[in-house]
mmCIF file of C-alpha atoms and ligand atoms in Angstrom:
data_model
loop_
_atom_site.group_PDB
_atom_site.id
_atom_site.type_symbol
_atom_site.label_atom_id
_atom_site.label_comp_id
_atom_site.label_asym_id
_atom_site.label_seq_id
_atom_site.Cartn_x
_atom_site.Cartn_y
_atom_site.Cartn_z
ATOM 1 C CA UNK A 26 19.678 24.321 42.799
ATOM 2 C CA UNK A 27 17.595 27.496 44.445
ATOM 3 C CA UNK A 28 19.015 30.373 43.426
ATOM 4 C CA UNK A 29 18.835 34.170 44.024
ATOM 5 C CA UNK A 30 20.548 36.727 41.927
ATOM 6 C CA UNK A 31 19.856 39.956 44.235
ATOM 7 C CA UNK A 32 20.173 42.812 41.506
ATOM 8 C CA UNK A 33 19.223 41.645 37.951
ATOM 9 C CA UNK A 34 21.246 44.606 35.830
ATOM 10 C CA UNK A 35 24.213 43.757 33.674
ATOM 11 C CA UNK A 36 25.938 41.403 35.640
ATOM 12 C CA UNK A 37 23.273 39.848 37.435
ATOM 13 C CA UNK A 38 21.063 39.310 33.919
ATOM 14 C CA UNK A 39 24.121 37.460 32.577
ATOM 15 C CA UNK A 40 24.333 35.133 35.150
ATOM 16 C CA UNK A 41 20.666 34.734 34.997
ATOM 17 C CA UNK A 42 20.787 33.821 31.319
ATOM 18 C CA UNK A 43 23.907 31.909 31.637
ATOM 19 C CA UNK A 44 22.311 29.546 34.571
ATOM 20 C CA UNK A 45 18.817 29.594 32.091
ATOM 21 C CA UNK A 46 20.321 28.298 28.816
ATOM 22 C CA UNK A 47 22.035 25.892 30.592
ATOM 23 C CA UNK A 48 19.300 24.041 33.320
ATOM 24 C CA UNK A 49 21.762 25.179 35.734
ATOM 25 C CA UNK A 50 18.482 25.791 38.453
ATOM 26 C CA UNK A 51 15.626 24.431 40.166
ATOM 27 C CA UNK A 52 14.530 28.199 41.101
ATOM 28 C CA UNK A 53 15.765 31.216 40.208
ATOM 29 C CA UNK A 54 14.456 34.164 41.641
ATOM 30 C CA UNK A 55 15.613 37.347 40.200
ATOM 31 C CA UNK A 56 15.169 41.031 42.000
ATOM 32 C CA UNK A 57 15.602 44.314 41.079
ATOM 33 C CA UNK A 58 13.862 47.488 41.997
ATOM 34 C CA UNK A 59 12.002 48.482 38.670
ATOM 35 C CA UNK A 60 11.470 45.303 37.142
ATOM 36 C CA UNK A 61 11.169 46.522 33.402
ATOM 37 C CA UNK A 62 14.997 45.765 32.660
ATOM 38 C CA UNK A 63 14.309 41.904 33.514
ATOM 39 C CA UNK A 64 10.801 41.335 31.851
ATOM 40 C CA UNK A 65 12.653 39.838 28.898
ATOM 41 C CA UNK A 66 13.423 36.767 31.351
ATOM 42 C CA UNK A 67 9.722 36.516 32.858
ATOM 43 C CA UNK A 68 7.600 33.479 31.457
ATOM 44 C CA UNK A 69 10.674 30.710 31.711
ATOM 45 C CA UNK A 70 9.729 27.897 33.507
ATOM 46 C CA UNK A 71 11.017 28.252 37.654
ATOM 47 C CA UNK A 72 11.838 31.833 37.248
ATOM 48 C CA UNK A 73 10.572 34.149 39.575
ATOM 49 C CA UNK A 74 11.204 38.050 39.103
ATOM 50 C CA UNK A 75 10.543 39.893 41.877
ATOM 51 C CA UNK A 76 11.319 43.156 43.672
ATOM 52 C CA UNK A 77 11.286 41.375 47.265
ATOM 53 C CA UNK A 78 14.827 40.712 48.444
ATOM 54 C CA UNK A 79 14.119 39.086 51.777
ATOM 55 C CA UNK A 80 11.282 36.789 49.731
ATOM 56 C CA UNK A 81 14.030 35.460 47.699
ATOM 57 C CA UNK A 82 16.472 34.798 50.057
ATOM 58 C CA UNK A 83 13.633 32.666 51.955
ATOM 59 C CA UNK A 84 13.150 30.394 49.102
ATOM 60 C CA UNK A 85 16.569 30.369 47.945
ATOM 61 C CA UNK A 86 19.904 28.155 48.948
ATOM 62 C CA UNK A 87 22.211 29.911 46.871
ATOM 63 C CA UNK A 88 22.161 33.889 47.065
ATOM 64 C CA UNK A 89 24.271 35.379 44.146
ATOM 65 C CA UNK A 90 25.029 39.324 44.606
ATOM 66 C CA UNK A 91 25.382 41.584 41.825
ATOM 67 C CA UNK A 92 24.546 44.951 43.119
ATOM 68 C CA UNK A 93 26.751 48.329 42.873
ATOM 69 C CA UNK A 94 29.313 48.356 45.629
ATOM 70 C CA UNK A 95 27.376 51.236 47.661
ATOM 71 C CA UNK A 96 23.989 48.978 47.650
ATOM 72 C CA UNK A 97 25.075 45.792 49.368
ATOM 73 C CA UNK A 98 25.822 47.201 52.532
ATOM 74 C CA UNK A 99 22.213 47.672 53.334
ATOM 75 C CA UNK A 100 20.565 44.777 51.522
ATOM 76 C CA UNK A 101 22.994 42.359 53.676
ATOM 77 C CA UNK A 102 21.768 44.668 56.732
ATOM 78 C CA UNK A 103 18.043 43.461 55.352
ATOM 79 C CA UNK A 104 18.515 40.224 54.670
ATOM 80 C CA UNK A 105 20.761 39.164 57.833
ATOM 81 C CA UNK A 106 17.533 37.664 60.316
ATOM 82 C CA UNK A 107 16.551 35.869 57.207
ATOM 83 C CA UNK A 108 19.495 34.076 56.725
ATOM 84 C CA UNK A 109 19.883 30.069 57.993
ATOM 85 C CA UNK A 110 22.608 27.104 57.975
ATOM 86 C CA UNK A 111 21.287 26.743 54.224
ATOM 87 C CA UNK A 112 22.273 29.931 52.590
ATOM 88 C CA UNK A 113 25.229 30.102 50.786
ATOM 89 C CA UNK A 114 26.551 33.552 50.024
ATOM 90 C CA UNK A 115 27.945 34.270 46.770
ATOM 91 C CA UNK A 116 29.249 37.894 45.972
ATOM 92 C CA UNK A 117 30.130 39.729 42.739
ATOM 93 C CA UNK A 118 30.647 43.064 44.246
ATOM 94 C CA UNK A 119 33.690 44.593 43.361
ATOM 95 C CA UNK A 120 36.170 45.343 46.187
ATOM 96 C CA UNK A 121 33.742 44.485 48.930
ATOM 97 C CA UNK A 122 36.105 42.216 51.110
ATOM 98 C CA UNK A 123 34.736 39.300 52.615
ATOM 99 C CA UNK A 124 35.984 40.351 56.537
ATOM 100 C CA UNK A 125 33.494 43.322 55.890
ATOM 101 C CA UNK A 126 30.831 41.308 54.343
ATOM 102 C CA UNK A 127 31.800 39.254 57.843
ATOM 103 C CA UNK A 128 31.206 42.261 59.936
ATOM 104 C CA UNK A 129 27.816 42.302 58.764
ATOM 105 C CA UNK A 130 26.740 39.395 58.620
ATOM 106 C CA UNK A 131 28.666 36.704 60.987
ATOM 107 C CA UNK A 132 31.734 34.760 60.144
ATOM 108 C CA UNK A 133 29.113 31.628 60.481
ATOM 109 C CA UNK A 134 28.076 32.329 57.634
ATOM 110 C CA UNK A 135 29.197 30.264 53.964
ATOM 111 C CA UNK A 136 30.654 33.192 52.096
ATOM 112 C CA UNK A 137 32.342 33.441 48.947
ATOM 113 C CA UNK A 138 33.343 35.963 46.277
ATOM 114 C CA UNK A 139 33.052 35.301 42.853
ATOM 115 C CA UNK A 140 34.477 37.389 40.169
ATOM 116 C CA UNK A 141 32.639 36.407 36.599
ATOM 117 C CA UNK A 142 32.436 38.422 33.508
ATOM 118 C CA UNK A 143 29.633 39.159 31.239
ATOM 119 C CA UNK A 144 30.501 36.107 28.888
ATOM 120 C CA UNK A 145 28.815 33.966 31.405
ATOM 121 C CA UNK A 146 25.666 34.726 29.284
ATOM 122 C CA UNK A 147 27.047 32.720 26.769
ATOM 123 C CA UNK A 148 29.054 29.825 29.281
ATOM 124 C CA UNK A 149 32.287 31.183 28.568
ATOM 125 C CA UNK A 150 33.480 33.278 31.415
ATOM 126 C CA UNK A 151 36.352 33.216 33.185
ATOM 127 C CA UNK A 152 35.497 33.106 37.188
ATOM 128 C CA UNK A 153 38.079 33.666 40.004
ATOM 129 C CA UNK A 154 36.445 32.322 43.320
ATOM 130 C CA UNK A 155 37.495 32.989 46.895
ATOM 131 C CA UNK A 156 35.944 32.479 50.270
ATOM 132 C CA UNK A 157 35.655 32.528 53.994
ATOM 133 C CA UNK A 158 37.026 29.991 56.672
ATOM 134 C CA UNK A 159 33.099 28.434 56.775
ATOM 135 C CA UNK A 160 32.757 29.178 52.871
ATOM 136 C CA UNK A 161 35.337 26.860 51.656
ATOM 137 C CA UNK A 162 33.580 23.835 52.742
ATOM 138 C CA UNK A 163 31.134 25.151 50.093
ATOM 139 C CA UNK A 164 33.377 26.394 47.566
ATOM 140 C CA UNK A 165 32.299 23.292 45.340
ATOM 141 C CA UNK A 166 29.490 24.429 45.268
ATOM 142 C CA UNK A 167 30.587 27.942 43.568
ATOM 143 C CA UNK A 168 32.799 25.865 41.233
ATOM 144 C CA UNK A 169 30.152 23.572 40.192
ATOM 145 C CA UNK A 170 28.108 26.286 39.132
ATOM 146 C CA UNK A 171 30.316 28.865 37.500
ATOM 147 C CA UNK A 172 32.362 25.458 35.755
ATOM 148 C CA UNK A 173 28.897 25.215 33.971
ATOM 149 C CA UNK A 174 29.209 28.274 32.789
ATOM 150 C CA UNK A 175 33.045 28.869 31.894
ATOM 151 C CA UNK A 176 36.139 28.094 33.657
ATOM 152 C CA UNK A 177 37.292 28.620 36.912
ATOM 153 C CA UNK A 178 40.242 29.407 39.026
ATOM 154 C CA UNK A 179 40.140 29.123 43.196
ATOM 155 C CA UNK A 180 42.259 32.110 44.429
ATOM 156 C CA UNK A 181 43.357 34.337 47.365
ATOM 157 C CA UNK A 182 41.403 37.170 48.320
ATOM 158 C CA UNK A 183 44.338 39.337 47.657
ATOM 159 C CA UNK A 184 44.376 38.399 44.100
ATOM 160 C CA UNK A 185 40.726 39.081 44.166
ATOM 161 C CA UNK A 186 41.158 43.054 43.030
ATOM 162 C CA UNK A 187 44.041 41.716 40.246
ATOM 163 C CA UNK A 188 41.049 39.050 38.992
ATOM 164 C CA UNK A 189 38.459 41.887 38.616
ATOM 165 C CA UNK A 190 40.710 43.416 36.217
ATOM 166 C CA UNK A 191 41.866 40.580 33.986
ATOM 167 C CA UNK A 192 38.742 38.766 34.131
ATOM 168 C CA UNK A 193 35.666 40.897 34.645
ATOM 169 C CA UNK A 194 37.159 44.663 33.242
ATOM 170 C CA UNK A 195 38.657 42.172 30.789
ATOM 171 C CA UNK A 196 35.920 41.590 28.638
ATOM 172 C CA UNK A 197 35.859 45.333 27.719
ATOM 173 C CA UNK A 198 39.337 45.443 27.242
ATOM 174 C CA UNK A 199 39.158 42.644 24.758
ATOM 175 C CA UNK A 200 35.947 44.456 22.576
ATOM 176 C CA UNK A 201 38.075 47.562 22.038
ATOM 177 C CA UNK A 202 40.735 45.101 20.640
ATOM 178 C CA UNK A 203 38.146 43.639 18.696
ATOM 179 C CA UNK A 204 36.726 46.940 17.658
ATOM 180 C CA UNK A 205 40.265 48.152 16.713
ATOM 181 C CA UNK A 206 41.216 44.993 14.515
ATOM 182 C CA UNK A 207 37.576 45.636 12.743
ATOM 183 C CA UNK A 208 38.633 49.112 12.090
ATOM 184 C CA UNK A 209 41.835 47.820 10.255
ATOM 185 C CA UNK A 210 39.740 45.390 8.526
ATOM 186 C CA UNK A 211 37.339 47.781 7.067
ATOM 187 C CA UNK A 212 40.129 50.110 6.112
ATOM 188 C CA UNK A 213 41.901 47.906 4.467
ATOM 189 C CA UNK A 214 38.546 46.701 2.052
ATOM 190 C CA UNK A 215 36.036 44.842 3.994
ATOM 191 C CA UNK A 216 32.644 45.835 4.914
ATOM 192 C CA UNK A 217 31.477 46.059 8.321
ATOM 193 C CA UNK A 218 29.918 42.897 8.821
ATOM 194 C CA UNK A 219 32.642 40.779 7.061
ATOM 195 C CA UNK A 220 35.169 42.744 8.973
ATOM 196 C CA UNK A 221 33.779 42.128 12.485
ATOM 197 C CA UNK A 222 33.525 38.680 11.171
ATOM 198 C CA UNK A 223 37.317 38.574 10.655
ATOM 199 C CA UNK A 224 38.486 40.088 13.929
ATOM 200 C CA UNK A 225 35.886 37.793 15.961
ATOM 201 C CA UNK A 226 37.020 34.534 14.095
ATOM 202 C CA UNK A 227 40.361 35.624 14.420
ATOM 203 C CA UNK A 228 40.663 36.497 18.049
ATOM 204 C CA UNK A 229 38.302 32.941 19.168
ATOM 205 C CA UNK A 230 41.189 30.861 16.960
ATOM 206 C CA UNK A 231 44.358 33.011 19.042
ATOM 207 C CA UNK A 232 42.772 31.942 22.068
ATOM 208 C CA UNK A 233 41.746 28.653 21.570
ATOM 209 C CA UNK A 234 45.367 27.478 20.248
ATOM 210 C CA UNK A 235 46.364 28.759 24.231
ATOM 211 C CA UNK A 236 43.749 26.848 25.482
ATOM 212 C CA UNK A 237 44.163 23.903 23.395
ATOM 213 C CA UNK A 238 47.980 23.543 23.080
ATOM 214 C CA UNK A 239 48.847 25.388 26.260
ATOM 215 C CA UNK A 240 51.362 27.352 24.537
ATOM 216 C CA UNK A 241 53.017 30.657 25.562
ATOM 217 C CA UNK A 242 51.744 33.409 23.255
ATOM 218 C CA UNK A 243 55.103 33.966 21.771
ATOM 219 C CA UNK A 244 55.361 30.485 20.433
ATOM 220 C CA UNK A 245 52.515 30.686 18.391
ATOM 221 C CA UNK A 246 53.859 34.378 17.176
ATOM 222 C CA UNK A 247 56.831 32.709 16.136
ATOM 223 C CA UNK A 248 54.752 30.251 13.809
ATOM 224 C CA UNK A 249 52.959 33.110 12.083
ATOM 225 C CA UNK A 250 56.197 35.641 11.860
ATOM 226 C CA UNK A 251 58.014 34.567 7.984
ATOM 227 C CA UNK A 252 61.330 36.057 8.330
ATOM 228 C CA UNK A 253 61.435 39.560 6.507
ATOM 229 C CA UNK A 254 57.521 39.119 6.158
ATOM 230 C CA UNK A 255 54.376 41.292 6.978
ATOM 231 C CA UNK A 256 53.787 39.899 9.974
ATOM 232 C CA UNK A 257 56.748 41.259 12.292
ATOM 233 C CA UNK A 258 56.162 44.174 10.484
ATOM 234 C CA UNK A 259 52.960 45.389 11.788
ATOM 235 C CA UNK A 260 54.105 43.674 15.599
ATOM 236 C CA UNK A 261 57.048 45.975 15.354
ATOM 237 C CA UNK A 262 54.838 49.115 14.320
ATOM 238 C CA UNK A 263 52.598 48.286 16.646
ATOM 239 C CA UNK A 264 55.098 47.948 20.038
ATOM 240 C CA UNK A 265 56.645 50.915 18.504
ATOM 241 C CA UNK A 266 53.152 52.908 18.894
ATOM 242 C CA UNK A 267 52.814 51.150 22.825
ATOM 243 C CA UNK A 268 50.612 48.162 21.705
ATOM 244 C CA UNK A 269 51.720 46.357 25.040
ATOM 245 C CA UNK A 270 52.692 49.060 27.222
ATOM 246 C CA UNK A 271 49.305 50.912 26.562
ATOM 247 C CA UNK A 272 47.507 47.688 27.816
ATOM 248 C CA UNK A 273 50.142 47.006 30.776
ATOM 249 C CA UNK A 274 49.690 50.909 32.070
ATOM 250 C CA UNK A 275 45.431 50.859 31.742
ATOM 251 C CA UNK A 276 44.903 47.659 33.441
ATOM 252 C CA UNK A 277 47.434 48.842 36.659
ATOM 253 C CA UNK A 278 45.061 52.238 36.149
ATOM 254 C CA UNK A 279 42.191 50.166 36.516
ATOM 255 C CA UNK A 280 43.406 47.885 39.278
ATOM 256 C CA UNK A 281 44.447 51.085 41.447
ATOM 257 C CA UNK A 282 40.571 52.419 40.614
ATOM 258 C CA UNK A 283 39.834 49.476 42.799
ATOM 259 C CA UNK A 284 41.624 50.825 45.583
ATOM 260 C CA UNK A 285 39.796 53.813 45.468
ATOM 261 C CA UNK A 286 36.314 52.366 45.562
ATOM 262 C CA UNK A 287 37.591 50.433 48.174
ATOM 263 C CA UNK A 288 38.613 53.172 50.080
ATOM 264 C CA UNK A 289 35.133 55.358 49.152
ATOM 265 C CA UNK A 290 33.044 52.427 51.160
ATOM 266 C CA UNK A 291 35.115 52.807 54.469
HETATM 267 N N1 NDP B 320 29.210 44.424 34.811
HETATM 268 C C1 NDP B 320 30.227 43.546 34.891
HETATM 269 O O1 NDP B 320 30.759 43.090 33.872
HETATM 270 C C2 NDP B 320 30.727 43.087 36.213
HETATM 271 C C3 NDP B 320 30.253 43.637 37.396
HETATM 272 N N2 NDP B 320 30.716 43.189 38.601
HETATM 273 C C4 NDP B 320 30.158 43.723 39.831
HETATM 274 O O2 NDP B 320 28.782 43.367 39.844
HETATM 275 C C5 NDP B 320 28.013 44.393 40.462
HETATM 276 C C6 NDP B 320 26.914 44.815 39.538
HETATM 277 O O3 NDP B 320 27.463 45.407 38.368
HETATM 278 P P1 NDP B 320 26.548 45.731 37.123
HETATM 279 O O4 NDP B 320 25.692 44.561 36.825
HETATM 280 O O5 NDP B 320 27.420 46.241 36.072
HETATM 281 O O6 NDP B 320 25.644 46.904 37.711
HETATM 282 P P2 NDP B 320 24.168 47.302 37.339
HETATM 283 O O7 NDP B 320 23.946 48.673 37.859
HETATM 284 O O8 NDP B 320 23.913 47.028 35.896
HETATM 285 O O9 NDP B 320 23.280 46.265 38.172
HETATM 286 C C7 NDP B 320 22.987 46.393 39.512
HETATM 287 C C8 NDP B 320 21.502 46.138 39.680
HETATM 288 O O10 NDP B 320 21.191 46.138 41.054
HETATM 289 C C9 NDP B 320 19.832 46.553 41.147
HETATM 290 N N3 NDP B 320 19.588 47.004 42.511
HETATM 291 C C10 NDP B 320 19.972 48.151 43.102
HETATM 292 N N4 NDP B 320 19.521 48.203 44.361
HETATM 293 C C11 NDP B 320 18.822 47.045 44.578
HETATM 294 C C12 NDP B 320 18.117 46.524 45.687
HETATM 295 N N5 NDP B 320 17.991 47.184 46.824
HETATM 296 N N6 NDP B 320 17.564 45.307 45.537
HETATM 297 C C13 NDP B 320 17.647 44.608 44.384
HETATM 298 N N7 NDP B 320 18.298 45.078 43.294
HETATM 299 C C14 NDP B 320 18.882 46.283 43.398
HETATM 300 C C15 NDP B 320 19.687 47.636 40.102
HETATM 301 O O11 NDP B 320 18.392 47.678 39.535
HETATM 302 P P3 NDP B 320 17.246 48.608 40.199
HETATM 303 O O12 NDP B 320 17.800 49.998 40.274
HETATM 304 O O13 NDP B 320 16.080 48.433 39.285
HETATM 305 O O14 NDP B 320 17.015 48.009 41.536
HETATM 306 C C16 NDP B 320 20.653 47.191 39.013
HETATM 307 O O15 NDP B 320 19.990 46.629 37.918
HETATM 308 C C17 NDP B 320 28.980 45.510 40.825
HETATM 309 O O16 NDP B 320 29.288 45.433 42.172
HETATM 310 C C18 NDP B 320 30.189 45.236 39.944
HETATM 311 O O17 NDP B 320 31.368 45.650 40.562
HETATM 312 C C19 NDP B 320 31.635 42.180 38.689
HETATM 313 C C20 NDP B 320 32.120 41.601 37.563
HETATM 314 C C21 NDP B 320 31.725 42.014 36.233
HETATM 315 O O1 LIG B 321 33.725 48.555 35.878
HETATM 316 C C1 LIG B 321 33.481 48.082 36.994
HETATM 317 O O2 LIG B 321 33.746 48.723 38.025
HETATM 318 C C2 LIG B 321 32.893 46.699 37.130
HETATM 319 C C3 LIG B 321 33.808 45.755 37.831
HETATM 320 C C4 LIG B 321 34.408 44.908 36.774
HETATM 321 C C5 LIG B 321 33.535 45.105 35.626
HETATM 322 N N1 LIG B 321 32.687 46.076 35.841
#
């Protein structure tokens, strides 16, 4: 596959790795104003870094965005003459609805929105994928690509704000867990490193007993919870202190952020 990533930064680099470890591409081309935060990536084999949007969209099939909202405006504005039958658009850019990415560049267009998460560096991130009318006779395309590099779920638009932030805002949500449990850990005798170890280990197992046995979360608490033991001990303390209602109340805080960026674009 050609690719484009049109801005390499924290996002875009992820993918980039993501579709590198895994001989995802035939090309990648990679652009970014200042290329100094990308030269990491120059020197493997088909990978071309370069600060030339339109150049990349030329030799490319499959143009993945992963600019700041208030950038793509104008680098669809460039790269519209360039565009052909070929190009299949593929956006990252949160709360940028396709009927405005539409107004700019044509409804004939294929265009779908893709909502990854940094893991995809590693192939583990969880992508929700939506497109146009014209886009979903390419949508395939979007889950072939993001399946190699994690899982993926074909959604509404209007769940498209929701997925950013589960999936992508997710991530961060999940490290200050993380960081939190590896607090505790060290606290309660470990060192760092051993403690991080714990809460890493711990959290990967959690998850993959979901994703293995396809179990509701409470069904697996009830496995771990003796009667009278430690374990509904600290769950209680911790639902006493707003374990779950903390989370609940900062991802709607984040979601309605959303809104706002939306509404900063119009
Ligand atoms: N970070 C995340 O986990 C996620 C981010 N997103 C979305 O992805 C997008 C990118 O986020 P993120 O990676 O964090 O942001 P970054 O700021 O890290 O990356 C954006 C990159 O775009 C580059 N850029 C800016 N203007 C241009 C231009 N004209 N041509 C080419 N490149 C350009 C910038 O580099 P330079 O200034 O050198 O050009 C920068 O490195 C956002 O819209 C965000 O909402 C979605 C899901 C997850
Ligand atoms: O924080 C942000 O706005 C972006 C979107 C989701 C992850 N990072």
């Amino acid at each position: 596959m050609k690719i484009a990533i049109i801005g390499t930064g924290n996002l875009g680099k992820s993918i980039a790795k993501g579709l590198i470890t895994n001989n995802a591409i035939t090309t990648l081309y990679l652009t970014k104003r200042n290329l100094k935060g990308i030269q990491d990536l120059d020197g493997y084999k088909n990978v071309i870094l370069t600060t030339d949007n339109i150049e990349a969209v030329k030799q490319s099939d499959i143009i993945i965005f992963a600019v700041q909202p208030a950038h793509f405006e104008n680098i669809l504005n460039d790269i519209k003459p360039h565009l052909t039958e070929k190009h299949v658009l593929i956006s990252t850019i949160t709360g940028f609805l396709i009927p405005k990415i539409e107004t700019i560049v044509g409804a004939d267009q294929f265009i779908i929105r893709a909502m990854p998460n940094t893991a995809i560096a590693v192939g583990k991130s969880m992508t929700c994928l939506c497109s146009n009318e014209k886009g979903a006779k390419r949508i395939q395309i979007a889950e072939a690509i993001f399946n190699r590099l994690g899982h993926t779920l074909a959604i509404p638009e209007s769940q498209m704000q929701a997925a950013t932030v589960v999936c992508a805002s997710g991530i961060a949500f999940w490290m200050r867990l993380i960081r939190a449990t590896t607090q505790a850990a060290i606290q309660l005798g470990f060192d760092a490193k051993e403690a991080q170890e714990l809460a890493m280990y711990t959290s990967e197992g959690a998850a993959s007993l979901l994703i293995t046995n396809g179990h509701h979360p409470e069904e697996e608490i009830d496995r771990v919870t003796t009667p009278k033991g430690c374990t509904i001990e600290g769950l209680n303390e911790m639902e006493h202190k707003g374990l779950s209602s903390s989370l609940i109340q900062g991802m709607v805080a984040s979601f309605n952020k959303i809104s706002n960026i939306k509404k900063e674009q119009i």
